[in-house]
Amino acid sequence: MNIRRFENNDAKELAEVIAYTFRTTNIKDYSSEFIENSIKNDLYAEKLIERSGWTHFFVVCEAEKIIGCGAIGPFWGKEDESCLFTIFVLPEYQGKGIGRKIIDVLEHDEYFLRAKRIEIPASITAVPFYLKMGYTYKNGVTEPDEEQLIRMEKFR
C-alpha cells in the first residue's frame, strides 16, 4: 500500500472510487437522491482536480489501484484553521486501518501542523470513525446541518 499526492490523471479513477464508496457505504444514512446529487455536483473528476489546486490531496494505492483518498486545506483561507475533505476508502478495504493511515498523513501535513483548529464536514456515516480519531462535535451539535453534514473539529 502506498499513499501519495493526487495527480490529475487520477481524477477519473478516483471519482469512480468515491462514487462507488458513497453509494455503497453511505446509503444507510442518505437517500439515493442525495447521494447522486452529491456525486453529480461535487465529486466528479473535474471537481477533484479543482480541489487538488487548493488542498493537499492524497490517494491510497494498492499496486496501481486507487483504494482511498483524503485532502486537507485551509479553512476559508485562514492560516490558523484547516479542514479535512474528501476522505473515502473503498468498502472492501474499510476496517483495515487505511482510514487511520489517511488521517495520520493529513495530520502530519503542513496545513494541519500550522492550524490551531481543524474542521471536518463529516458525513453521518463517518462520525463514529472521526470520534475514534479524536475529533469532537463542533459546538456540541450532533445533528446534521442544512448540507446533511455534521461539523466536527479538533484543537491542537
Coordinates of N, CA, C and O in Angstrom, one line a residue:
M1 N 0.8 -1.2 0.0 CA 0.0 0.0 0.0 C 0.9 1.2 0.0 O 1.9 1.3 0.7
N2 N 0.5 2.2 -0.8 CA 1.2 3.4 -0.9 C 0.3 4.6 -0.8 O -0.8 4.6 -1.4
I3 N 0.7 5.6 -0.1 CA -0.1 6.9 -0.1 C 0.8 8.0 -0.7 O 1.9 8.2 -0.3
R4 N 0.2 8.6 -1.7 CA 0.9 9.6 -2.5 C 0.0 10.8 -2.8 O -1.2 10.7 -2.7
R5 N 0.6 11.9 -3.3 CA -0.2 13.0 -3.7 C -1.0 12.7 -4.9 O -0.6 11.9 -5.8
F6 N -2.2 13.2 -5.0 CA -3.1 13.1 -6.1 C -2.4 13.7 -7.3 O -1.8 14.8 -7.2
E7 N -2.6 13.1 -8.5 CA -2.2 13.6 -9.8 C -3.4 13.8 -10.6 O -4.4 13.0 -10.5
N8 N -3.4 14.7 -11.5 CA -4.6 15.0 -12.3 C -5.1 13.8 -13.1 O -6.3 13.5 -13.3
N9 N -4.2 12.9 -13.5 CA -4.6 11.7 -14.2 C -5.2 10.7 -13.3 O -5.7 9.6 -13.8
D10 N -5.3 10.9 -12.0 CA -6.0 10.0 -11.1 C -7.5 10.4 -11.0 O -8.3 9.6 -10.5
A11 N -7.9 11.5 -11.6 CA -9.2 12.1 -11.3 C -10.4 11.1 -11.7 O -11.3 10.9 -11.0
K12 N -10.3 10.5 -12.9 CA -11.4 9.7 -13.4 C -11.5 8.5 -12.5 O -12.6 8.1 -12.0
E13 N -10.4 7.8 -12.2 CA -10.5 6.6 -11.4 C -10.9 6.9 -10.0 O -11.8 6.2 -9.4
L14 N -10.4 8.0 -9.4 CA -10.8 8.4 -8.1 C -12.2 8.8 -8.0 O -12.9 8.4 -7.0
A15 N -12.8 9.5 -9.0 CA -14.2 9.8 -9.0 C -15.0 8.5 -8.9 O -16.1 8.5 -8.2
E16 N -14.6 7.5 -9.7 CA -15.3 6.2 -9.6 C -15.2 5.6 -8.3 O -16.2 5.0 -7.8
V17 N -14.1 5.6 -7.6 CA -13.9 5.0 -6.3 C -14.8 5.8 -5.3 O -15.5 5.1 -4.5
I18 N -14.8 7.1 -5.4 CA -15.7 7.9 -4.4 C -17.1 7.6 -4.7 O -17.9 7.3 -3.7
A19 N -17.6 7.6 -5.9 CA -19.0 7.3 -6.2 C -19.4 5.9 -5.7 O -20.5 5.8 -5.1
Y20 N -18.6 4.9 -6.0 CA -18.9 3.6 -5.6 C -19.0 3.5 -4.0 O -19.9 2.9 -3.4
T21 N -18.0 4.1 -3.4 CA -18.0 4.1 -1.9 C -19.2 4.8 -1.3 O -19.8 4.3 -0.4
F22 N -19.5 6.0 -1.9 CA -20.6 6.8 -1.4 C -21.9 6.0 -1.5 O -22.7 5.9 -0.6
R23 N -22.1 5.4 -2.7 CA -23.3 4.7 -3.0 C -23.4 3.4 -2.1 O -24.5 3.0 -1.7
T24 N -22.3 2.8 -1.8 CA -22.3 1.6 -1.0 C -22.3 1.8 0.5 O -23.2 1.2 1.2
T25 N -21.5 2.6 1.0 CA -21.3 2.8 2.4 C -22.3 3.8 3.0 O -22.8 3.6 4.1
N26 N -22.6 4.9 2.3 CA -23.4 5.9 2.9 C -24.9 5.7 2.7 O -25.7 6.5 3.2
I27 N -25.3 4.7 1.9 CA -26.7 4.5 1.6 C -27.6 4.3 2.9 O -28.8 4.6 2.9
K28 N -26.9 3.8 4.0 CA -27.7 3.6 5.2 C -28.1 4.9 5.9 O -29.0 4.9 6.7
D29 N -27.4 6.0 5.5 CA -27.7 7.2 6.2 C -28.2 8.3 5.3 O -28.7 9.4 5.7
Y30 N -28.2 8.1 4.0 CA -28.6 9.1 3.0 C -29.5 8.5 1.9 O -29.3 7.3 1.6
S31 N -30.3 9.3 1.4 CA -31.2 8.8 0.3 C -30.3 8.7 -1.0 O -29.3 9.3 -1.2
S32 N -30.8 7.8 -1.9 CA -30.1 7.7 -3.2 C -30.1 9.0 -3.9 O -29.1 9.3 -4.6
E33 N -31.2 9.8 -3.8 CA -31.2 11.1 -4.5 C -30.2 12.0 -4.0 O -29.5 12.7 -4.7
F34 N -30.0 12.1 -2.6 CA -28.9 12.9 -2.0 C -27.6 12.5 -2.5 O -26.7 13.3 -2.9
I35 N -27.3 11.2 -2.5 CA -26.0 10.6 -2.9 C -25.7 11.0 -4.4 O -24.6 11.5 -4.7
E36 N -26.7 10.7 -5.3 CA -26.5 11.0 -6.7 C -26.3 12.5 -6.9 O -25.4 12.9 -7.8
N37 N -27.0 13.4 -6.2 CA -26.8 14.8 -6.4 C -25.4 15.2 -5.9 O -24.8 16.1 -6.5
S38 N -25.0 14.6 -4.8 CA -23.6 15.0 -4.3 C -22.6 14.5 -5.3 O -21.6 15.3 -5.5
I39 N -22.7 13.4 -5.9 CA -21.7 12.9 -6.8 C -21.7 13.8 -8.1 O -20.7 14.2 -8.6
K40 N -22.9 14.1 -8.6 CA -23.1 14.9 -9.8 C -22.5 16.4 -9.6 O -21.9 16.9 -10.5
N41 N -22.8 16.9 -8.4 CA -22.4 18.3 -8.1 C -21.0 18.6 -7.5 O -20.5 19.7 -7.6
D42 N -20.5 17.6 -6.9 CA -19.3 17.8 -6.1 C -18.2 16.8 -6.2 O -17.0 17.1 -5.8
L43 N -18.5 15.6 -6.7 CA -17.5 14.5 -6.5 C -17.1 13.9 -7.9 O -16.8 12.8 -8.0
Y44 N -17.1 14.7 -8.9 CA -16.8 14.3 -10.3 C -15.3 14.7 -10.6 O -14.7 15.4 -9.8
A45 N -14.8 14.1 -11.6 CA -13.3 14.2 -11.9 C -12.8 15.6 -12.0 O -11.8 16.0 -11.3
E46 N -13.5 16.5 -12.7 CA -13.0 17.9 -12.8 C -13.0 18.6 -11.5 O -12.2 19.4 -11.2
K47 N -14.0 18.3 -10.7 CA -14.1 19.0 -9.4 C -13.0 18.5 -8.4 O -12.4 19.2 -7.7
L48 N -12.6 17.2 -8.6 CA -11.4 16.7 -7.8 C -10.1 17.4 -8.2 O -9.3 17.7 -7.4
I49 N -10.0 17.6 -9.5 CA -8.8 18.3 -10.0 C -8.8 19.7 -9.4 O -7.8 20.2 -8.9
E50 N -10.0 20.4 -9.5 CA -10.1 21.7 -8.9 C -9.7 21.7 -7.4 O -9.0 22.6 -6.9
R51 N -10.3 20.7 -6.7 CA -10.0 20.7 -5.2 C -8.5 20.5 -5.0 O -8.0 21.0 -4.0
S52 N -7.8 19.7 -5.8 CA -6.4 19.5 -5.6 C -5.6 20.7 -5.8 O -4.4 20.8 -5.3
G53 N -6.1 21.8 -6.4 CA -5.4 23.0 -6.6 C -5.4 23.9 -5.4 O -4.5 24.7 -5.3
W54 N -6.2 23.7 -4.4 CA -6.2 24.5 -3.2 C -6.1 23.6 -1.9 O -6.1 24.2 -0.8
T55 N -5.9 22.3 -2.1 CA -5.7 21.4 -0.9 C -4.5 20.6 -1.2 O -3.9 20.5 -2.3
H56 N -4.0 19.9 -0.2 CA -3.0 18.8 -0.4 C -3.9 17.5 -0.4 O -4.4 17.1 0.6
F57 N -4.0 16.9 -1.6 CA -4.9 15.8 -1.8 C -4.0 14.6 -2.0 O -3.1 14.6 -2.8
F58 N -4.4 13.5 -1.3 CA -3.6 12.3 -1.3 C -4.5 11.1 -1.8 O -5.7 11.1 -1.5
V59 N -3.9 10.1 -2.4 CA -4.6 8.9 -2.8 C -3.8 7.7 -2.2 O -2.6 7.8 -2.0
V60 N -4.6 6.7 -1.8 CA -4.1 5.5 -1.3 C -4.1 4.4 -2.4 O -5.2 4.3 -3.0
C61 N -3.0 3.8 -2.7 CA -3.0 2.8 -3.8 C -2.5 1.5 -3.3 O -1.6 1.4 -2.4
E62 N -3.1 0.4 -3.8 CA -2.7 -0.9 -3.6 C -2.3 -1.4 -5.0 O -3.1 -1.5 -5.9
A63 N -1.0 -1.6 -5.2 CA -0.4 -1.8 -6.5 C -0.7 -0.5 -7.3 O -0.4 0.6 -6.9
E64 N -1.4 -0.7 -8.4 CA -1.8 0.5 -9.3 C -3.2 1.0 -9.0 O -3.7 1.9 -9.7
K65 N -4.0 0.3 -8.2 CA -5.4 0.6 -7.9 C -5.6 1.6 -6.8 O -5.0 1.4 -5.7
I66 N -6.4 2.6 -7.1 CA -6.7 3.6 -6.0 C -7.8 3.0 -5.1 O -8.8 2.5 -5.6
I67 N -7.5 3.0 -3.8 CA -8.5 2.4 -2.9 C -9.0 3.4 -1.9 O -9.9 3.0 -1.1
G68 N -8.4 4.6 -1.9 CA -8.9 5.6 -0.9 C -8.3 6.9 -1.2 O -7.4 7.1 -2.1
C69 N -8.7 7.9 -0.4 CA -8.2 9.3 -0.6 C -8.5 10.1 0.6 O -9.3 9.8 1.5
G70 N -7.9 11.3 0.6 CA -8.2 12.3 1.7 C -7.4 13.6 1.3 O -6.4 13.6 0.6
A71 N -8.0 14.7 1.8 CA -7.4 16.0 1.5 C -7.5 16.9 2.7 O -8.3 16.7 3.6
I72 N -6.5 17.9 2.7 CA -6.5 18.9 3.8 C -6.2 20.2 3.1 O -5.4 20.3 2.2
G73 N -6.9 21.2 3.6 CA -6.7 22.6 3.0 C -7.1 23.6 4.0 O -7.5 23.3 5.1
P74 N -6.8 24.9 3.7 CA -7.2 26.0 4.6 C -8.7 26.1 4.8 O -9.5 25.8 3.9
F75 N -9.1 26.5 6.0 CA -10.5 26.7 6.3 C -10.8 28.2 6.0 O -10.3 29.1 6.6
W76 N -11.5 28.3 4.8 CA -11.8 29.7 4.3 C -10.6 30.6 4.3 O -10.7 31.8 4.7
G77 N -9.5 30.1 3.8 CA -8.3 30.9 3.6 C -7.5 31.3 4.9 O -6.5 32.0 4.8
K78 N -8.0 30.8 6.0 CA -7.3 31.1 7.3 C -6.0 30.4 7.5 O -5.8 29.3 7.0
E79 N -5.0 31.0 8.1 CA -3.7 30.4 8.4 C -3.7 29.5 9.6 O -3.0 28.6 9.6
D80 N -4.6 29.8 10.5 CA -4.6 29.0 11.8 C -5.7 28.0 11.9 O -5.9 27.4 13.0
E81 N -6.5 27.8 10.8 CA -7.5 26.8 10.8 C -7.4 26.1 9.5 O -7.2 26.7 8.4
S82 N -7.7 24.8 9.5 CA -7.6 23.9 8.3 C -8.9 23.0 8.3 O -9.6 22.9 9.3
C83 N -9.0 22.3 7.2 CA -10.2 21.5 7.1 C -9.8 20.2 6.3 O -9.0 20.3 5.4
L84 N -10.4 19.1 6.8 CA -10.2 17.8 6.1 C -11.4 17.6 5.1 O -12.5 17.9 5.5
F85 N -11.1 17.1 3.9 CA -12.1 16.9 2.9 C -11.9 15.5 2.2 O -10.8 15.0 2.2
T86 N -13.0 15.1 1.6 CA -13.0 14.0 0.6 C -12.2 12.8 1.1 O -11.4 12.2 0.4
I87 N -12.6 12.3 2.3 CA -11.9 11.1 2.9 C -12.8 9.9 2.6 O -14.0 9.9 3.1
F88 N -12.3 9.0 1.7 CA -13.1 7.8 1.3 C -12.1 6.6 1.3 O -11.0 6.8 0.9
V89 N -12.6 5.5 1.6 CA -11.9 4.2 1.5 C -12.9 3.2 0.9 O -14.1 3.1 1.4
L90 N -12.5 2.5 -0.2 CA -13.4 1.5 -0.8 C -14.0 0.6 0.3 O -13.3 0.2 1.2
P91 N -15.3 0.2 0.2 CA -15.9 -0.6 1.2 C -15.2 -1.9 1.5 O -15.1 -2.2 2.7
E92 N -14.6 -2.5 0.5 CA -13.9 -3.8 0.8 C -12.6 -3.6 1.6 O -12.0 -4.6 2.1
Y93 N -12.1 -2.4 1.7 CA -10.9 -2.1 2.5 C -11.2 -1.4 3.8 O -10.3 -1.1 4.5
Q94 N -12.4 -1.1 4.1 CA -12.8 -0.4 5.3 C -12.6 -1.3 6.5 O -12.7 -2.6 6.4
G95 N -12.2 -0.8 7.6 CA -12.0 -1.6 8.8 C -10.6 -2.2 8.9 O -10.3 -3.0 9.7
K96 N -9.7 -1.8 8.0 CA -8.4 -2.4 7.9 C -7.3 -1.4 8.2 O -6.1 -1.7 7.9
G97 N -7.6 -0.3 8.8 CA -6.6 0.7 9.2 C -6.2 1.7 8.1 O -5.4 2.6 8.4
I98 N -6.9 1.6 7.0 CA -6.5 2.5 5.9 C -7.0 4.0 6.2 O -6.2 4.9 6.0
G99 N -8.2 4.1 6.7 CA -8.7 5.4 7.1 C -7.8 6.1 8.1 O -7.5 7.3 8.0
R100 N -7.4 5.3 9.1 CA -6.5 5.8 10.1 C -5.1 6.3 9.5 O -4.6 7.3 9.9
K101 N -4.6 5.5 8.5 CA -3.4 5.9 7.8 C -3.6 7.2 7.1 O -2.7 8.1 7.0
I102 N -4.7 7.4 6.4 CA -5.0 8.6 5.7 C -5.0 9.8 6.7 O -4.4 10.8 6.5
I103 N -5.7 9.6 7.8 CA -5.8 10.7 8.9 C -4.4 11.0 9.3 O -4.0 12.2 9.5
D104 N -3.5 10.0 9.6 CA -2.2 10.2 10.0 C -1.4 11.0 9.0 O -0.7 12.0 9.4
V105 N -1.5 10.7 7.7 CA -0.8 11.5 6.7 C -1.3 13.0 6.7 O -0.5 13.9 6.7
L106 N -2.6 13.2 6.8 CA -3.2 14.5 6.8 C -2.8 15.3 8.1 O -2.5 16.5 8.0
E107 N -2.7 14.6 9.2 CA -2.3 15.2 10.5 C -0.8 15.5 10.6 O -0.3 16.1 11.5
H108 N 0.0 15.1 9.6 CA 1.4 15.4 9.5 C 1.7 16.4 8.4 O 2.8 16.8 8.1
D109 N 0.6 16.8 7.7 CA 0.7 17.8 6.6 C 0.9 19.2 7.2 O 0.4 19.5 8.3
E110 N 1.5 20.1 6.4 CA 1.8 21.5 6.9 C 0.5 22.2 7.2 O 0.4 23.0 8.1
Y111 N -0.6 21.9 6.5 CA -1.9 22.6 6.8 C -2.4 22.2 8.1 O -3.0 23.0 8.8
F112 N -2.2 21.0 8.5 CA -2.6 20.6 9.9 C -1.6 21.2 10.9 O -2.1 21.7 11.9
L113 N -0.3 21.1 10.7 CA 0.7 21.5 11.7 C 0.6 23.0 12.0 O 0.9 23.4 13.1
R114 N 0.2 23.8 11.0 CA 0.1 25.2 11.3 C -1.2 25.6 12.0 O -1.3 26.8 12.4
A115 N -2.2 24.7 12.0 CA -3.5 25.1 12.4 C -3.7 24.9 13.9 O -3.1 23.9 14.5
K116 N -4.5 25.8 14.5 CA -4.9 25.6 15.9 C -6.2 24.8 16.0 O -6.5 24.1 17.0
R117 N -7.0 24.8 14.9 CA -8.2 24.1 14.8 C -8.4 23.5 13.5 O -8.1 24.1 12.4
I118 N -8.9 22.2 13.4 CA -9.1 21.5 12.2 C -10.6 21.1 12.2 O -11.1 20.6 13.2
E119 N -11.3 21.4 11.1 CA -12.7 21.0 11.0 C -12.9 20.0 9.9 O -12.1 19.9 9.0
I120 N -13.9 19.2 10.1 CA -14.3 18.1 9.2 C -15.8 18.3 8.9 O -16.6 18.2 9.8
P121 N -16.2 18.5 7.7 CA -17.6 18.4 7.3 C -17.9 16.9 7.1 O -17.8 16.4 6.0
A122 N -18.3 16.2 8.1 CA -18.4 14.8 8.1 C -19.8 14.3 7.7 O -20.8 14.9 8.0
S123 N -19.7 13.2 6.9 CA -21.0 12.5 6.6 C -21.5 11.9 7.9 O -20.7 11.6 8.8
I124 N -22.8 11.7 8.0 CA -23.4 11.0 9.2 C -22.7 9.6 9.3 O -22.3 9.2 10.5
T125 N -22.4 8.9 8.3 CA -21.8 7.6 8.3 C -20.4 7.6 8.9 O -20.0 6.7 9.6
A126 N -19.7 8.7 8.7 CA -18.3 8.7 9.1 C -18.1 9.2 10.5 O -16.9 9.1 11.0
V127 N -19.1 9.7 11.2 CA -18.9 10.3 12.5 C -18.3 9.3 13.5 O -17.3 9.7 14.2
P128 N -18.7 8.1 13.6 CA -18.0 7.2 14.6 C -16.5 7.0 14.3 O -15.7 7.0 15.3
F129 N -16.1 7.0 13.1 CA -14.7 6.9 12.7 C -14.0 8.2 13.2 O -12.9 8.1 13.9
Y130 N -14.5 9.4 12.9 CA -13.8 10.6 13.3 C -13.8 10.7 14.9 O -12.8 11.3 15.4
L131 N -14.8 10.3 15.5 CA -14.8 10.3 17.0 C -13.6 9.4 17.5 O -12.9 9.9 18.4
K132 N -13.3 8.3 16.9 CA -12.2 7.4 17.2 C -10.9 8.1 17.0 O -9.9 7.9 17.6
M133 N -10.9 9.0 16.0 CA -9.6 9.7 15.6 C -9.4 11.0 16.5 O -8.5 11.8 16.2
G134 N -10.3 11.2 17.5 CA -10.1 12.3 18.4 C -10.8 13.6 18.0 O -10.6 14.6 18.7
Y135 N -11.7 13.6 17.0 CA -12.5 14.7 16.7 C -13.8 14.7 17.5 O -14.3 13.7 17.9
T136 N -14.3 15.9 17.7 CA -15.5 16.1 18.5 C -16.5 16.9 17.7 O -16.1 17.5 16.7
Y137 N -17.7 17.0 18.2 CA -18.8 17.7 17.5 C -18.5 19.2 17.7 O -18.3 19.7 18.8
K138 N -18.5 20.0 16.6 CA -18.3 21.4 16.7 C -19.5 22.0 17.4 O -20.7 21.8 17.1
N139 N -19.2 22.8 18.4 CA -20.2 23.5 19.3 C -21.1 22.5 19.9 O -22.3 22.9 20.2
G140 N -20.8 21.2 20.0 CA -21.6 20.2 20.6 C -22.8 19.8 19.8 O -23.7 19.1 20.3
V141 N -22.9 20.3 18.5 CA -24.0 20.0 17.7 C -23.8 18.6 17.1 O -22.9 18.3 16.3
T142 N -24.8 17.7 17.3 CA -24.7 16.3 16.9 C -25.6 16.0 15.7 O -25.6 14.9 15.2
E143 N -26.4 16.9 15.3 CA -27.3 16.7 14.2 C -26.8 17.3 12.9 O -26.1 18.3 12.9
P144 N -27.2 16.7 11.8 CA -26.7 17.3 10.5 C -27.2 18.7 10.2 O -28.3 19.0 10.7
D145 N -26.4 19.4 9.5 CA -26.8 20.8 9.2 C -27.6 20.8 7.9 O -28.0 19.7 7.4
E146 N -27.8 21.9 7.2 CA -28.6 22.0 6.0 C -28.0 21.3 4.8 O -28.6 20.9 3.9
E147 N -26.7 21.0 4.9 CA -26.0 20.3 3.9 C -26.0 18.8 4.2 O -25.3 18.0 3.5
Q148 N -26.6 18.4 5.2 CA -26.7 17.0 5.7 C -25.3 16.5 6.2 O -25.0 15.3 6.1
L149 N -24.5 17.4 6.7 CA -23.2 17.1 7.2 C -23.2 17.4 8.7 O -23.9 18.3 9.2
I150 N -22.3 16.7 9.4 CA -22.1 17.0 10.8 C -20.7 17.6 11.0 O -19.7 17.0 10.5
R151 N -20.6 18.8 11.5 CA -19.4 19.5 11.6 C -18.6 19.0 12.8 O -19.2 19.0 13.9
M152 N -17.4 18.6 12.6 CA -16.6 18.0 13.7 C -15.3 18.8 13.7 O -14.9 19.5 12.7
E153 N -14.6 18.8 14.8 CA -13.3 19.6 14.9 C -12.4 19.0 15.9 O -12.8 18.1 16.8
K154 N -11.1 19.4 15.8 CA -10.1 19.0 16.7 C -9.2 20.3 17.0 O -8.9 21.0 16.0
F155 N -8.9 20.5 18.2 CA -8.0 21.6 18.5 C -6.6 21.1 18.8 O -6.5 20.0 19.4
R156 N -5.6 21.9 18.5 CA -4.2 21.4 18.7 C -3.6 22.3 19.8 O -4.0 23.4 20.0

